[in-house]
Amino acid sequence: MVDDPWSSALHRLWQAASRAEEVAALADDVYAPLLATPGVHRVVGTRWDGRQVLRYMRALSAGSDTPVIVATTRSMPGAAVREPGGEPVVDRLEPAGLDDAVWPEAEFLREAPGGSVVSCTFRLDQRGWAALTLAVDASADLAAVESRLTQAVDVIVACHTGILQRGREARRGADDALLAEASLQMDSSLDVEDTLRRVARIAVPAVADGALVHLARGKGPEFVAATHVAVQQQRALEAAGRDDPWLAALLARRSDEDTVFLSGAALDGSPFADPATTTATTDAADAGEGHHPTVVSVSPLRARGRVLGTITFVYQRPEARLPDSAFLRSLATRAALAIDNALLYELRRTAVLSLQEHLLPSQLPVTDRWDLSASYAVGDPMLDVGGDFYDAVLRPDGSIALLIGDVCGRGAEAAALTGLARHTLRTLLEEGTDAGTALSRLNRALRQERASRFLTAVVATLAPQADGTVLLSTCSAGHPPPLVLRGDGTVSEVLSGGLLLGVLDDVSYESHQERLTPDDTLVLFTDGLTESREAGGTFFESVLPARLAALRGSDAAHIAESLARQARAFRDSGQDDIALLVARWTGLPPDSGLLPPDHRLEQAALR
């Protein structure tokens, strides 16, 4: 078997190419076997970018182990005549005829022993090209030299292509990971302002050096968020986002188009114009070491067929590190969906709260003998309208009727039953109907309407007596029993019972009676209060009497708000709404004042 050194060297070169992370790592495996070719005295390689800027030159002579390496940013417009098209180009030239403005290698090639020059120029990618040039003497077999040169170039091109492909795959994986993380981060909040800030922050600095978010409004783009890796530049970016007319005009034009990249002359007159470059030319040698021209991209925030605004990225990094349009389009789409979800949630929240307010009384009656107050806390994070309701009604006989109830479930149907229940009971009680009859008639109405949900309710009628006490008559339809806080701090449960409303036909309800004295307080509530549960499994119901007792001497508003606040802080689980209605019987003229609250008791109960 004939030993072919070139074949062995070429085999090793292909192996090295499969492992290389950059083309420059192949230099030793390329230059040495070419110099071992008979008649070859010198090998010179050059690397160019697409603007005829020489980036790298490496020269090695036969018999030497030390290459001459030149890293530069020399602009050579004359080299444009050498830039190859699609396929590698091989030329044979005389060293004496090389133009230094076109051939920076000439100084090395002329030093070699007489003969000729064989050069192969080839394109690496869309942004750059390279040349591999040999100085040979008259003894060289030029056909063999050209064959080996083109084979070496084939390996270099394949190596570079593989490196780019692996880089694209790695970047695609990193982009996919970033997009997934971005979705998680942006979708983790339904607060509009927080979501907008997250959208601006999520891509900096991983994707860009700065980001601006604008929403589309009737009067034009509205600045909402900005971030930058540098604090000082962030302030300038925020100022541009708010007030710059160039940027406002750009966003108004681009809000419904695909992602666009702007640089150089396209940024003239903008807050992003690069003072280190001119519009006529971009000379890398003038730009300074480490400086990169500013690039700006604008992507529309489009979700569910609507353009919500734009996201603008500012880049001050090498062109190779700029994201592509597909990635920015995907990121903008995810951001738009997160923003749209937050906006829709905010609209829904506003609508639900408005509807909830209309299902509750706008105000409670004001009397000279009763201190009345209520509290309502929405517990469902999805903010479906709840079924809790309450009201207070002045009756023709001078008594006052308090009512509170809870419709099973949430949503539109629960809201409809809530309105029906409250207004039915209010109307009947205002007319003087007794509580038991009012509940029976509501039950009949629910059955006639074929309501698919049941509800609980309790009506407490408070009638002042001549001896200064109050006759409390309580009628319940399966509702949690009210509590009475006595003036001495003791807490008792009002006896109650009765069947749920809307379950059976022809149900009657009985009342239970007891007395209240001045400074006694009646507390009605829904099960959202008692069923708030801490992490250990304890329900707020078990601590409610002690918490209420600690509020002795407080006015009705403080009792209602304090119990609701304590229940929300207490619970680790449980999402039901909390409604409270509190009535404190003063039995005194309004100018008599209240007993001073003993806040020490309340603090002790919280421990």
XYZ file of C-alpha atoms in Angstrom:
607
model
C 0.000 0.000 0.000
C 1.378 3.437 -1.010
C 1.637 5.922 1.827
C -0.008 9.185 0.732
C 0.940 11.952 3.205
C -1.593 14.383 1.764
C -4.471 11.917 2.058
C -3.528 11.252 5.680
C -3.237 14.980 6.359
C -6.582 15.637 4.698
C -8.178 12.923 6.826
C -6.789 14.514 9.989
C -7.997 17.893 8.784
C -11.564 16.622 8.395
C -11.427 15.123 11.880
C -10.160 18.400 13.344
C -12.877 20.303 11.458
C -15.621 18.181 13.041
C -14.403 19.186 16.505
C -13.360 22.803 15.937
C -15.276 25.607 17.624
C -13.724 28.255 15.387
C -12.112 28.149 11.949
C -8.839 29.667 13.198
C -8.268 26.455 15.191
C -7.695 24.616 11.880
C -4.730 26.773 10.890
C -1.976 24.329 11.913
C -3.780 21.397 10.293
C -4.174 23.386 7.037
C -0.871 25.254 6.741
C 1.557 22.416 7.588
C 0.437 19.887 4.936
C 0.171 22.621 2.294
C 3.753 23.693 3.061
C 4.776 20.046 2.783
C 3.601 20.073 -0.846
C 6.633 20.135 -3.202
C 7.380 23.639 -4.423
C 5.258 25.516 -1.838
C 7.253 28.030 0.213
C 4.678 30.186 1.970
C 0.984 30.096 2.967
C -0.957 33.280 3.741
C -4.584 33.328 4.906
C -6.814 36.416 5.155
C -10.274 37.007 6.608
C -12.554 39.829 5.390
C -15.947 41.194 6.314
C -18.546 42.246 3.755
C -17.328 45.862 3.686
C -13.807 44.958 2.455
C -12.389 45.363 5.937
C -9.431 43.100 6.591
C -9.937 41.449 9.965
C -7.185 38.845 10.159
C -4.038 37.729 8.326
C -1.784 34.755 9.065
C 1.438 33.878 7.230
C 3.705 30.846 7.660
C 6.875 29.960 5.750
C 8.319 26.522 5.004
C 10.793 25.465 7.671
C 9.306 27.788 10.293
C 7.081 26.896 13.231
C 6.187 30.497 14.091
C 3.449 32.137 12.027
C 3.053 35.878 11.613
C -0.442 36.824 12.780
C -2.001 40.232 12.139
C -5.351 41.160 13.707
C -6.636 44.417 12.263
C -9.623 46.415 11.077
C -7.998 47.808 7.918
C -10.456 49.135 5.363
C -9.371 48.190 1.805
C -12.054 49.163 -0.729
C -9.832 47.950 -3.559
C -10.221 44.374 -2.346
C -13.774 44.422 -3.667
C -12.485 43.036 -6.974
C -11.397 39.867 -5.143
C -14.665 39.244 -3.248
C -16.066 35.924 -4.510
C -19.635 35.145 -5.409
C -21.088 31.731 -4.718
C -18.257 29.319 -5.583
C -14.550 29.475 -4.625
C -12.338 31.231 -7.206
C -8.752 30.062 -7.949
C -6.254 32.490 -9.531
C -2.615 32.206 -10.669
C -0.636 35.427 -10.466
C 2.908 36.772 -10.509
C 4.125 38.201 -7.176
C 5.510 41.306 -8.881
C 2.087 42.170 -10.299
C 0.242 42.193 -6.955
C -1.356 45.524 -6.031
C -0.816 46.298 -2.343
C -4.203 48.098 -2.211
C -5.860 44.844 -3.183
C -3.444 42.246 -1.844
C -2.323 42.855 1.761
C -0.588 39.451 1.483
C 1.810 40.856 -1.124
C 4.493 41.803 1.430
C 4.780 38.146 2.497
C 4.407 36.614 -0.972
C 7.146 38.704 -2.557
C 9.638 37.499 0.055
C 9.269 33.888 -1.093
C 11.637 32.395 -3.703
C 10.695 33.261 -7.266
C 7.824 31.563 -8.997
C 4.133 32.310 -8.901
C 1.178 32.789 -6.597
C -1.843 30.466 -6.389
C -4.795 31.969 -4.497
C -8.277 30.709 -3.691
C -10.914 33.186 -2.481
C -14.088 31.762 -0.990
C -17.193 32.950 0.809
C -17.686 31.893 4.421
C -21.173 33.336 4.912
C -23.240 36.343 3.890
C -21.211 38.636 6.126
C -17.679 37.667 5.191
C -15.192 35.916 2.920
C -11.610 34.648 3.081
C -8.594 33.847 0.923
C -5.899 31.190 1.142
C -2.808 32.036 -0.961
C 0.366 30.000 -1.688
C 3.753 31.187 -2.908
C 5.282 28.444 -5.113
C 8.474 28.044 -7.130
C 8.957 26.750 -10.661
C 9.273 23.128 -9.495
C 5.717 23.006 -8.206
C 3.057 20.931 -9.961
C 0.487 23.724 -10.209
C -2.396 21.369 -10.953
C -1.617 19.355 -7.817
C -1.186 22.544 -5.780
C -4.563 23.869 -6.952
C -6.224 20.523 -6.158
C -4.846 20.453 -2.625
C -5.692 24.126 -2.098
C -9.335 23.669 -3.131
C -9.623 20.521 -0.989
C -8.335 22.453 2.033
C -10.781 25.256 1.284
C -13.637 22.729 1.105
C -12.759 21.593 4.649
C -12.563 25.183 5.919
C -15.959 26.078 4.413
C -17.535 22.896 5.762
C -16.031 23.598 9.193
C -17.350 27.157 9.206
C -20.789 25.993 8.052
C -20.876 23.381 10.806
C -19.832 25.919 13.415
C -22.583 28.277 12.259
C -25.129 25.442 12.269
C -24.168 24.366 15.782
C -24.257 27.993 16.834
C -27.719 28.403 15.357
C -28.920 25.258 17.103
C -27.442 26.401 20.403
C -28.931 29.831 19.941
C -32.274 28.351 18.974
C -32.218 26.303 22.156
C -31.277 29.378 24.179
C -33.975 31.402 22.410
C -36.584 28.715 23.117
C -35.531 28.654 26.764
C -35.683 32.450 26.926
C -39.117 32.506 25.297
C -40.381 29.881 27.739
C -38.966 31.815 30.694
C -40.371 35.049 29.274
C -43.833 33.514 29.046
C -43.636 32.286 32.635
C -42.421 35.645 33.901
C -44.914 37.727 31.953
C -47.864 35.412 32.610
C -47.178 35.228 36.344
C -48.941 38.532 36.980
C -52.330 39.849 35.960
C -51.551 43.344 37.181
C -51.284 45.622 34.137
C -48.459 47.835 35.427
C -46.438 44.877 36.704
C -46.884 42.996 33.413
C -45.691 45.996 31.404
C -42.587 46.319 33.563
C -41.890 42.600 33.199
C -42.188 42.838 29.403
C -39.572 45.601 29.348
C -37.195 43.781 31.706
C -37.420 40.231 30.391
C -35.265 40.778 27.285
C -32.569 42.998 28.828
C -29.711 42.179 28.631
C -30.293 38.694 27.162
C -31.760 40.019 23.887
C -30.989 43.738 23.819
C -29.273 46.486 25.779
C -32.452 48.511 26.204
C -36.191 48.151 25.737
C -39.184 50.475 25.448
C -42.863 49.512 25.625
C -45.641 51.719 24.246
C -49.376 51.079 24.160
C -51.528 52.218 21.254
C -53.957 54.935 22.315
C -56.352 57.103 20.352
C -54.011 60.080 20.578
C -50.929 58.049 19.610
C -48.308 55.811 21.249
C -48.304 56.055 25.042
C -45.047 55.304 26.856
C -45.512 52.783 29.671
C -42.152 51.176 30.524
C -38.422 51.223 29.769
C -35.268 49.511 30.958
C -31.576 49.570 30.069
C -28.479 47.775 31.308
C -26.968 51.164 32.255
C -28.833 53.332 34.755
C -27.866 56.633 33.113
C -28.929 55.405 29.702
C -32.195 54.132 31.161
C -33.089 57.667 32.218
C -32.354 58.924 28.710
C -34.360 56.036 27.253
C -37.348 56.858 29.461
C -37.163 60.505 28.419
C -37.086 59.519 24.747
C -39.976 57.139 25.246
C -42.121 59.872 26.765
C -41.318 62.968 24.751
C -39.225 62.342 21.627
C -41.188 63.365 18.481
C -38.961 61.297 16.151
C -39.716 58.130 18.114
C -43.427 58.943 18.393
C -43.655 59.400 14.623
C -41.747 56.159 14.007
C -43.986 54.128 16.304
C -47.130 55.619 14.816
C -45.977 54.463 11.372
C -44.712 51.064 12.440
C -47.380 49.997 14.931
C -49.151 47.662 12.508
C -46.143 46.423 10.475
C -43.763 43.527 11.001
C -40.479 43.829 12.916
C -38.121 46.372 11.371
C -34.414 47.010 12.080
C -33.001 50.539 11.808
C -29.357 51.630 11.853
C -26.973 54.189 10.363
C -28.696 56.868 8.296
C -32.138 55.551 9.259
C -31.479 56.778 12.811
C -30.497 60.331 11.828
C -32.387 62.832 13.968
C -33.306 60.191 16.519
C -32.244 59.892 20.163
C -30.383 56.740 19.065
C -28.159 58.389 16.426
C -24.590 57.165 16.861
C -22.189 60.094 17.366
C -19.191 57.856 16.574
C -20.325 57.180 12.999
C -21.518 59.212 10.029
C -24.324 58.575 7.603
C -21.984 58.468 4.644
C -19.711 55.653 5.772
C -19.070 53.358 8.672
C -15.346 52.901 9.073
C -14.576 50.308 11.697
C -11.172 51.831 12.259
C -12.808 55.137 13.243
C -15.368 53.560 15.497
C -12.899 52.700 18.224
C -12.125 49.464 19.953
C -15.157 47.839 21.566
C -17.634 50.268 19.974
C -20.632 48.951 18.079
C -23.040 51.109 16.072
C -26.503 51.400 17.572
C -29.259 49.291 16.036
C -32.948 49.724 16.875
C -35.741 47.238 16.215
C -39.477 47.910 16.482
C -41.971 45.047 16.790
C -45.755 45.390 17.010
C -47.496 43.930 20.051
C -50.280 42.047 18.326
C -52.739 39.786 20.170
C -56.125 38.352 19.237
C -56.272 40.344 16.016
C -55.548 43.679 17.707
C -52.401 45.801 17.799
C -51.888 46.785 21.434
C -48.714 48.816 20.916
C -45.019 48.310 20.193
C -41.874 47.023 21.844
C -38.662 48.771 20.833
C -35.250 47.216 21.441
C -31.968 49.119 21.397
C -28.758 47.183 20.639
C -25.157 48.190 21.134
C -23.508 44.871 20.340
C -21.918 43.023 17.382
C -24.170 42.318 14.436
C -23.713 38.575 14.983
C -25.429 38.894 18.380
C -28.549 40.600 17.068
C -31.712 38.476 17.284
C -33.539 37.583 14.110
C -36.990 38.800 13.135
C -38.671 35.454 13.838
C -37.444 35.434 17.427
C -38.515 39.039 18.017
C -41.900 38.320 16.459
C -42.411 35.363 18.805
C -41.268 37.365 21.835
C -43.541 40.273 20.892
C -46.499 37.914 20.435
C -45.993 36.401 23.884
C -45.594 39.843 25.409
C -48.734 41.059 23.657
C -50.761 38.108 24.943
C -49.530 38.729 28.494
C -50.395 42.425 28.216
C -53.766 41.690 26.647
C -54.588 39.167 29.376
C -53.690 41.740 32.018
C -55.770 44.429 30.297
C -58.742 42.094 29.912
C -58.381 41.033 33.529
C -58.341 44.665 34.617
C -61.471 45.375 32.556
C -63.153 42.328 34.003
C -62.084 43.288 37.503
C -63.534 46.763 37.074
C -66.772 45.358 35.662
C -67.078 42.769 38.427
C -66.437 45.286 41.174
C -68.955 47.637 39.591
C -71.529 44.852 39.375
C -70.736 43.782 42.920
C -71.324 47.329 44.137
C -74.728 47.392 42.441
C -75.674 44.146 44.188
C -74.996 45.754 47.558
C -76.612 48.810 49.135
C -74.881 52.084 48.341
C -75.235 53.111 51.983
C -76.745 51.905 55.227
C -79.475 53.775 57.142
C -78.330 56.428 59.569
C -80.200 56.530 62.910
C -79.606 58.124 66.285
C -79.749 54.823 68.157
C -77.868 52.436 65.876
C -74.221 52.361 64.847
C -74.320 50.388 61.571
C -71.446 49.320 59.325
C -70.604 46.642 56.780
C -67.534 45.185 55.090
C -67.192 43.208 51.874
C -63.957 41.550 50.698
C -63.726 39.779 47.336
C -61.924 36.480 47.872
C -61.779 34.859 44.416
C -58.568 35.801 42.547
C -60.360 35.229 39.241
C -62.907 37.803 40.372
C -66.118 36.149 39.239
C -68.893 38.094 40.865
C -69.789 36.511 44.178
C -73.107 35.615 45.720
C -72.791 37.294 49.115
C -75.210 40.120 49.925
C -76.418 42.196 52.842
C -78.787 45.091 53.535
C -80.384 47.096 56.334
C -84.040 48.186 56.113
C -85.982 50.682 58.228
C -89.456 49.261 58.814
C -92.779 51.082 59.230
C -93.029 50.168 62.944
C -89.719 51.872 63.764
C -87.708 48.662 63.899
C -84.733 47.925 61.689
C -84.234 44.678 59.770
C -80.747 43.417 58.987
C -80.363 40.764 56.313
C -77.385 38.858 54.989
C -77.155 35.913 52.614
C -74.967 33.803 50.381
C -75.825 32.272 47.005
C -74.057 29.005 46.171
C -71.293 29.507 43.602
C -70.121 32.495 41.595
C -70.653 34.065 38.223
C -73.543 35.567 36.291
C -76.215 33.146 37.549
C -75.139 33.670 41.159
C -75.245 37.426 40.607
C -78.771 37.214 39.198
C -79.985 35.255 42.234
C -78.150 37.657 44.546
C -80.046 40.598 43.060
C -83.347 38.721 43.200
C -82.847 37.671 46.816
C -81.734 41.039 48.206
C -84.339 43.107 46.423
C -87.157 40.664 47.203
C -86.335 40.591 50.906
C -85.776 44.355 51.037
C -89.132 45.109 49.390
C -91.085 42.744 51.650
C -89.376 43.928 54.829
C -89.887 47.596 53.943
C -93.587 46.877 53.562
C -93.711 45.461 57.096
C -93.778 41.753 56.194
C -92.397 39.643 59.018
C -89.061 37.931 58.461
C -90.425 34.336 58.339
C -93.008 35.227 55.696
C -90.447 37.176 53.674
C -88.102 34.181 53.576
C -90.964 31.831 52.618
C -92.028 34.092 49.757
C -88.418 34.329 48.525
C -88.181 30.529 48.635
C -91.386 30.300 46.573
C -90.024 32.774 44.016
C -86.809 30.761 43.659
C -88.747 27.562 43.097
C -90.988 29.235 40.515
C -87.936 30.551 38.697
C -86.508 27.008 38.699
C -83.270 28.344 40.151
C -80.489 25.763 39.911
C -78.661 27.152 42.935
C -79.630 27.311 46.570
C -78.884 30.123 48.969
C -78.715 30.790 52.678
C -79.945 33.897 54.465
C -80.685 35.275 57.889
C -82.945 38.206 58.826
C -82.506 39.905 62.183
C -85.220 42.356 63.222
C -84.250 44.858 65.913
C -87.142 46.539 67.729
C -86.340 49.107 70.479
C -88.342 48.629 73.690
C -89.601 51.137 76.248
C -87.143 49.893 78.869
C -84.164 50.842 76.685
C -83.464 47.318 75.467
C -83.914 45.887 71.986
C -85.970 42.860 71.052
C -83.874 40.818 68.611
C -85.894 38.452 66.414
C -83.740 36.198 64.238
C -85.063 34.077 61.373
C -82.561 31.919 59.487
C -82.593 29.827 56.325
C -79.557 27.597 56.814
C -77.189 30.539 57.354
C -74.312 30.675 59.864
C -75.729 31.953 63.190
C -75.000 35.605 64.075
C -72.925 36.495 67.122
C -73.691 38.981 69.865
C -70.861 40.882 71.531
C -72.126 42.024 74.929
C -71.006 45.213 76.554
C -69.055 43.214 79.143
C -67.004 41.468 76.409
C -68.807 38.108 76.411
C -69.755 36.612 73.045
C -72.801 34.427 72.434
C -74.266 32.719 69.396
C -77.802 33.503 68.316
C -79.918 30.380 67.964
C -80.941 29.825 64.363
C -81.823 27.051 61.946
C -84.138 26.594 58.997
C -83.860 24.974 55.591
C -81.858 26.394 52.709
C -83.770 28.586 50.269
C -84.611 27.192 46.842
C -84.521 23.496 47.782
C -88.124 22.520 48.688
C -91.576 23.978 48.108
C -93.771 25.452 50.884
C -91.148 25.894 53.574
C -91.897 27.934 56.714
C -89.375 29.702 58.897
C -89.532 30.432 62.623
C -87.973 33.277 64.580
C -85.873 33.156 67.747
C -86.020 36.087 70.163
C -83.637 37.536 72.721
C -82.710 40.928 74.201
C -79.920 43.387 73.490
C -78.885 46.078 75.904
C -77.021 49.326 75.227
C -73.491 48.734 73.932
C -74.366 45.214 72.736
C -73.285 44.524 69.155
C -74.865 42.133 66.658
C -72.518 40.660 64.037
C -73.892 38.951 60.928
C -71.512 37.342 58.420
C -71.206 34.884 55.560
C -69.258 31.625 55.697
C -66.293 33.206 53.907
C -65.361 34.590 57.331
C -65.654 31.403 59.364
C -64.255 29.045 56.696
C -61.000 30.936 56.192
C -58.413 28.302 57.052
C -54.780 28.594 58.074
C -51.995 26.276 56.884
C -52.414 23.961 59.873
C -56.075 23.338 59.037
C -57.623 25.527 61.733
C -60.697 27.481 60.659
C -61.178 31.118 61.614
C -64.493 30.035 63.141
C -62.586 28.559 66.094
C -60.897 31.861 66.956
C -63.741 34.180 65.955
C -65.346 34.535 69.418
C -62.034 35.525 71.005
C -61.204 37.924 68.175
C -64.634 39.515 68.475
C -64.408 39.765 72.278
C -61.116 41.637 71.888
C -62.987 44.317 69.933
C -65.233 45.245 72.884
C -65.928 48.960 72.962
C -65.100 49.466 69.274
C -67.524 51.088 66.875
C -69.307 49.050 64.209
C -66.971 50.151 61.390
C -63.866 49.068 63.280
C -65.387 45.713 64.170
C -66.435 44.988 60.566
C -63.138 46.015 58.985
C -60.985 44.395 61.668
C -62.685 40.988 61.450
C -62.514 40.980 57.649
C -58.837 41.983 57.714
C -57.972 39.377 60.336
C -59.711 36.611 58.381
C -57.815 37.480 55.197
C -54.504 37.499 57.080
C -55.420 34.254 58.854
C -56.263 32.157 55.849
C -53.823 30.116 53.847
C -56.642 28.538 51.828
C -60.207 29.421 51.057
C -61.193 31.896 48.361
C -64.769 32.758 49.286
C -65.971 36.325 49.627
C -66.361 37.759 53.115
C -69.405 39.857 54.002
C -70.036 41.341 57.448
C -72.906 43.449 58.737
C -72.511 44.935 62.237
C -75.133 46.739 64.329
C -74.224 48.311 67.676
C -77.142 49.384 69.883
C -76.154 52.536 71.697
C -79.449 53.340 73.345
C -77.982 56.807 73.878
C -78.173 60.192 72.143
C -75.607 60.629 69.370
C -73.535 63.148 71.374
C -72.942 60.712 74.218
C -69.942 59.164 72.499
C -68.799 55.542 72.523
C -66.969 53.488 75.075
C -63.222 53.944 74.487
C -61.895 50.911 72.532
C -59.483 48.752 74.460
C -56.952 48.020 71.675
C -54.877 45.981 74.087
C -57.590 43.309 74.078
C -57.597 43.226 70.272
C -53.819 42.867 70.076
C -53.838 40.113 72.663
C -56.451 38.170 70.682
C -54.239 38.252 67.592
C -51.396 36.466 69.346
